[in-house]
Amino acid sequence: MIFFAKRPALALIMSFVTAIVIGTLLLMLPASTPKGCGISFVDALFTSASATCVTGLIVRSTATGFTLFGKTVILLLIQLGGLGLMTFSVSLFLAFGKKISKAQEILLQDSLNEDSTRSAREILNFLLL
């Protein structure tokens, strides 16, 4: 965490890459597609990256090409990408009553291009309400 605190841009990039890779693996599970309609690695990667980056491009129809589980994965990736991964992770910390370190506050401010002195809680209240 100290390594990423000194390099907030790298932390942001790595969080997006991690979300895309996890999304790809979840979309490749047999539970994500209708029986007999598997998805290739490239298609799952493209769908995951497109959802996380909120691009909206698709290779196959989301309505017919994915099961409820697959659609849920795609929706979660869209939420993660839309709100921002740092916003989402800090929200989880606050929801579970955990303290936010100064390094995490700096990461959140940097990921949102926020240069004010507002706390993480104030920033999240502004974003989510």
mmCIF file of C-alpha atoms in Angstrom:
data_model
loop_
_atom_site.group_PDB
_atom_site.id
_atom_site.type_symbol
_atom_site.label_atom_id
_atom_site.label_comp_id
_atom_site.label_asym_id
_atom_site.label_seq_id
_atom_site.Cartn_x
_atom_site.Cartn_y
_atom_site.Cartn_z
ATOM 1 C CA MET A 1 0.000 0.000 0.000
ATOM 2 C CA ILE A 2 2.892 2.390 0.707
ATOM 3 C CA PHE A 3 4.174 1.775 -2.820
ATOM 4 C CA PHE A 4 0.816 2.819 -4.288
ATOM 5 C CA ALA A 5 0.477 5.790 -1.925
ATOM 6 C CA LYS A 6 3.530 7.306 -3.579
ATOM 7 C CA ARG A 7 2.197 6.493 -7.057
ATOM 8 C CA PRO A 8 -1.574 7.135 -7.090
ATOM 9 C CA ALA A 9 -1.804 6.910 -10.885
ATOM 10 C CA LEU A 10 -0.318 3.411 -10.800
ATOM 11 C CA ALA A 11 -2.769 2.389 -8.072
ATOM 12 C CA LEU A 12 -5.663 3.609 -10.200
ATOM 13 C CA ILE A 13 -4.417 1.756 -13.289
ATOM 14 C CA MET A 14 -3.817 -1.449 -11.339
ATOM 15 C CA SER A 15 -7.303 -1.300 -9.814
ATOM 16 C CA PHE A 16 -8.862 -1.046 -13.285
ATOM 17 C CA VAL A 17 -6.684 -3.886 -14.609
ATOM 18 C CA THR A 18 -7.616 -6.036 -11.612
ATOM 19 C CA ALA A 19 -11.338 -5.359 -12.084
ATOM 20 C CA ILE A 20 -11.106 -6.173 -15.799
ATOM 21 C CA VAL A 21 -9.226 -9.435 -15.175
ATOM 22 C CA ILE A 22 -11.641 -10.554 -12.439
ATOM 23 C CA GLY A 23 -14.590 -9.600 -14.653
ATOM 24 C CA THR A 24 -13.097 -11.578 -17.539
ATOM 25 C CA LEU A 25 -12.675 -14.674 -15.388
ATOM 26 C CA LEU A 26 -16.224 -14.390 -14.024
ATOM 27 C CA LEU A 27 -17.670 -13.968 -17.530
ATOM 28 C CA MET A 28 -15.807 -17.096 -18.672
ATOM 29 C CA LEU A 29 -17.516 -19.222 -16.021
ATOM 30 C CA PRO A 30 -20.163 -21.599 -17.409
ATOM 31 C CA ALA A 31 -22.732 -19.920 -15.134
ATOM 32 C CA SER A 32 -22.326 -16.639 -17.061
ATOM 33 C CA THR A 33 -23.604 -17.873 -20.409
ATOM 34 C CA PRO A 34 -26.583 -19.981 -21.486
ATOM 35 C CA LYS A 35 -25.955 -23.714 -21.746
ATOM 36 C CA GLY A 36 -23.910 -24.538 -24.839
ATOM 37 C CA CYS A 37 -23.032 -20.892 -25.557
ATOM 38 C CA GLY A 38 -19.603 -20.425 -23.990
ATOM 39 C CA ILE A 39 -17.620 -17.241 -24.453
ATOM 40 C CA SER A 40 -14.045 -16.971 -25.694
ATOM 41 C CA PHE A 41 -11.321 -15.313 -23.639
ATOM 42 C CA VAL A 42 -11.059 -12.380 -26.058
ATOM 43 C CA ASP A 43 -14.823 -11.768 -26.035
ATOM 44 C CA ALA A 44 -14.956 -11.964 -22.226
ATOM 45 C CA LEU A 45 -11.960 -9.621 -21.943
ATOM 46 C CA PHE A 46 -13.493 -7.123 -24.366
ATOM 47 C CA THR A 47 -16.873 -7.219 -22.615
ATOM 48 C CA SER A 48 -15.258 -6.811 -19.200
ATOM 49 C CA ALA A 49 -13.027 -3.922 -20.309
ATOM 50 C CA SER A 50 -15.896 -2.213 -22.102
ATOM 51 C CA ALA A 51 -18.157 -2.478 -19.054
ATOM 52 C CA THR A 52 -15.489 -1.351 -16.587
ATOM 53 C CA CYS A 53 -14.459 1.615 -18.725
ATOM 54 C CA VAL A 54 -18.156 2.436 -19.339
ATOM 55 C CA THR A 55 -17.654 2.338 -23.107
ATOM 56 C CA GLY A 56 -20.785 0.321 -23.838
ATOM 57 C CA LEU A 57 -19.437 -1.695 -26.754
ATOM 58 C CA ILE A 58 -20.460 -5.356 -26.883
ATOM 59 C CA VAL A 59 -19.521 -8.438 -28.857
ATOM 60 C CA ARG A 60 -22.710 -10.353 -28.102
ATOM 61 C CA SER A 61 -26.153 -9.335 -26.983
ATOM 62 C CA THR A 62 -26.213 -8.909 -23.232
ATOM 63 C CA ALA A 63 -29.904 -9.824 -23.106
ATOM 64 C CA THR A 64 -29.569 -13.191 -24.841
ATOM 65 C CA GLY A 65 -25.849 -13.992 -24.619
ATOM 66 C CA PHE A 66 -25.579 -13.981 -20.831
ATOM 67 C CA THR A 67 -27.446 -15.539 -17.930
ATOM 68 C CA LEU A 68 -28.643 -13.581 -14.907
ATOM 69 C CA PHE A 69 -25.246 -14.206 -13.294
ATOM 70 C CA GLY A 70 -23.398 -12.884 -16.361
ATOM 71 C CA LYS A 71 -25.642 -9.824 -16.564
ATOM 72 C CA THR A 72 -25.041 -9.161 -12.869
ATOM 73 C CA VAL A 73 -21.273 -9.331 -13.397
ATOM 74 C CA ILE A 74 -21.554 -6.844 -16.270
ATOM 75 C CA LEU A 75 -23.756 -4.510 -14.205
ATOM 76 C CA LEU A 76 -21.312 -4.605 -11.294
ATOM 77 C CA LEU A 77 -18.434 -3.792 -13.642
ATOM 78 C CA ILE A 78 -20.400 -0.838 -15.025
ATOM 79 C CA GLN A 79 -21.052 0.392 -11.481
ATOM 80 C CA LEU A 80 -17.394 -0.025 -10.539
ATOM 81 C CA GLY A 81 -16.242 1.859 -13.598
ATOM 82 C CA GLY A 82 -18.895 4.551 -13.399
ATOM 83 C CA LEU A 83 -18.439 5.430 -9.751
ATOM 84 C CA GLY A 84 -14.737 4.779 -9.851
ATOM 85 C CA LEU A 85 -12.919 1.938 -8.203
ATOM 86 C CA MET A 86 -11.382 4.142 -5.546
ATOM 87 C CA THR A 87 -14.792 5.578 -4.673
ATOM 88 C CA PHE A 88 -16.219 2.070 -4.400
ATOM 89 C CA SER A 89 -13.403 0.725 -2.217
ATOM 90 C CA VAL A 90 -13.463 3.724 0.143
ATOM 91 C CA SER A 91 -17.270 3.388 0.377
ATOM 92 C CA LEU A 92 -16.849 -0.217 1.498
ATOM 93 C CA PHE A 93 -14.312 0.826 4.118
ATOM 94 C CA LEU A 94 -16.675 3.464 5.494
ATOM 95 C CA ALA A 95 -19.690 1.125 5.348
ATOM 96 C CA PHE A 96 -17.889 -1.405 7.541
ATOM 97 C CA GLY A 97 -16.728 1.278 9.967
ATOM 98 C CA LYS A 98 -13.055 1.079 9.018
ATOM 99 C CA LYS A 99 -10.764 4.094 9.281
ATOM 100 C CA ILE A 100 -9.470 5.632 6.070
ATOM 101 C CA SER A 101 -5.742 6.295 6.036
ATOM 102 C CA LYS A 102 -4.309 9.530 4.704
ATOM 103 C CA ALA A 103 -2.804 7.580 1.787
ATOM 104 C CA GLN A 104 -6.246 6.226 0.856
ATOM 105 C CA GLU A 105 -7.736 9.724 1.044
ATOM 106 C CA ILE A 106 -5.012 10.979 -1.292
ATOM 107 C CA LEU A 107 -5.718 8.105 -3.708
ATOM 108 C CA LEU A 108 -9.427 8.928 -3.698
ATOM 109 C CA GLN A 109 -8.803 12.636 -4.256
ATOM 110 C CA ASP A 110 -6.337 11.909 -7.048
ATOM 111 C CA SER A 111 -8.627 9.413 -8.798
ATOM 112 C CA LEU A 112 -11.430 11.997 -8.805
ATOM 113 C CA ASN A 113 -9.123 14.895 -9.702
ATOM 114 C CA GLU A 114 -10.233 16.519 -6.453
ATOM 115 C CA ASP A 115 -7.769 19.073 -5.133
ATOM 116 C CA SER A 116 -9.776 20.436 -2.222
ATOM 117 C CA THR A 117 -9.228 19.668 1.415
ATOM 118 C CA ARG A 118 -12.514 17.782 1.791
ATOM 119 C CA SER A 119 -12.364 14.485 3.643
ATOM 120 C CA ALA A 120 -13.104 11.153 1.994
ATOM 121 C CA ARG A 121 -16.502 11.029 3.712
ATOM 122 C CA GLU A 122 -17.429 14.501 2.391
ATOM 123 C CA ILE A 123 -16.357 13.578 -1.137
ATOM 124 C CA LEU A 124 -18.394 10.348 -1.065
ATOM 125 C CA ASN A 125 -21.449 12.136 0.305
ATOM 126 C CA PHE A 126 -21.202 14.609 -2.559
ATOM 127 C CA LEU A 127 -20.818 11.834 -5.157
ATOM 128 C CA LEU A 128 -23.454 9.442 -3.893
ATOM 129 C CA LEU A 129 -26.150 11.865 -2.769
#
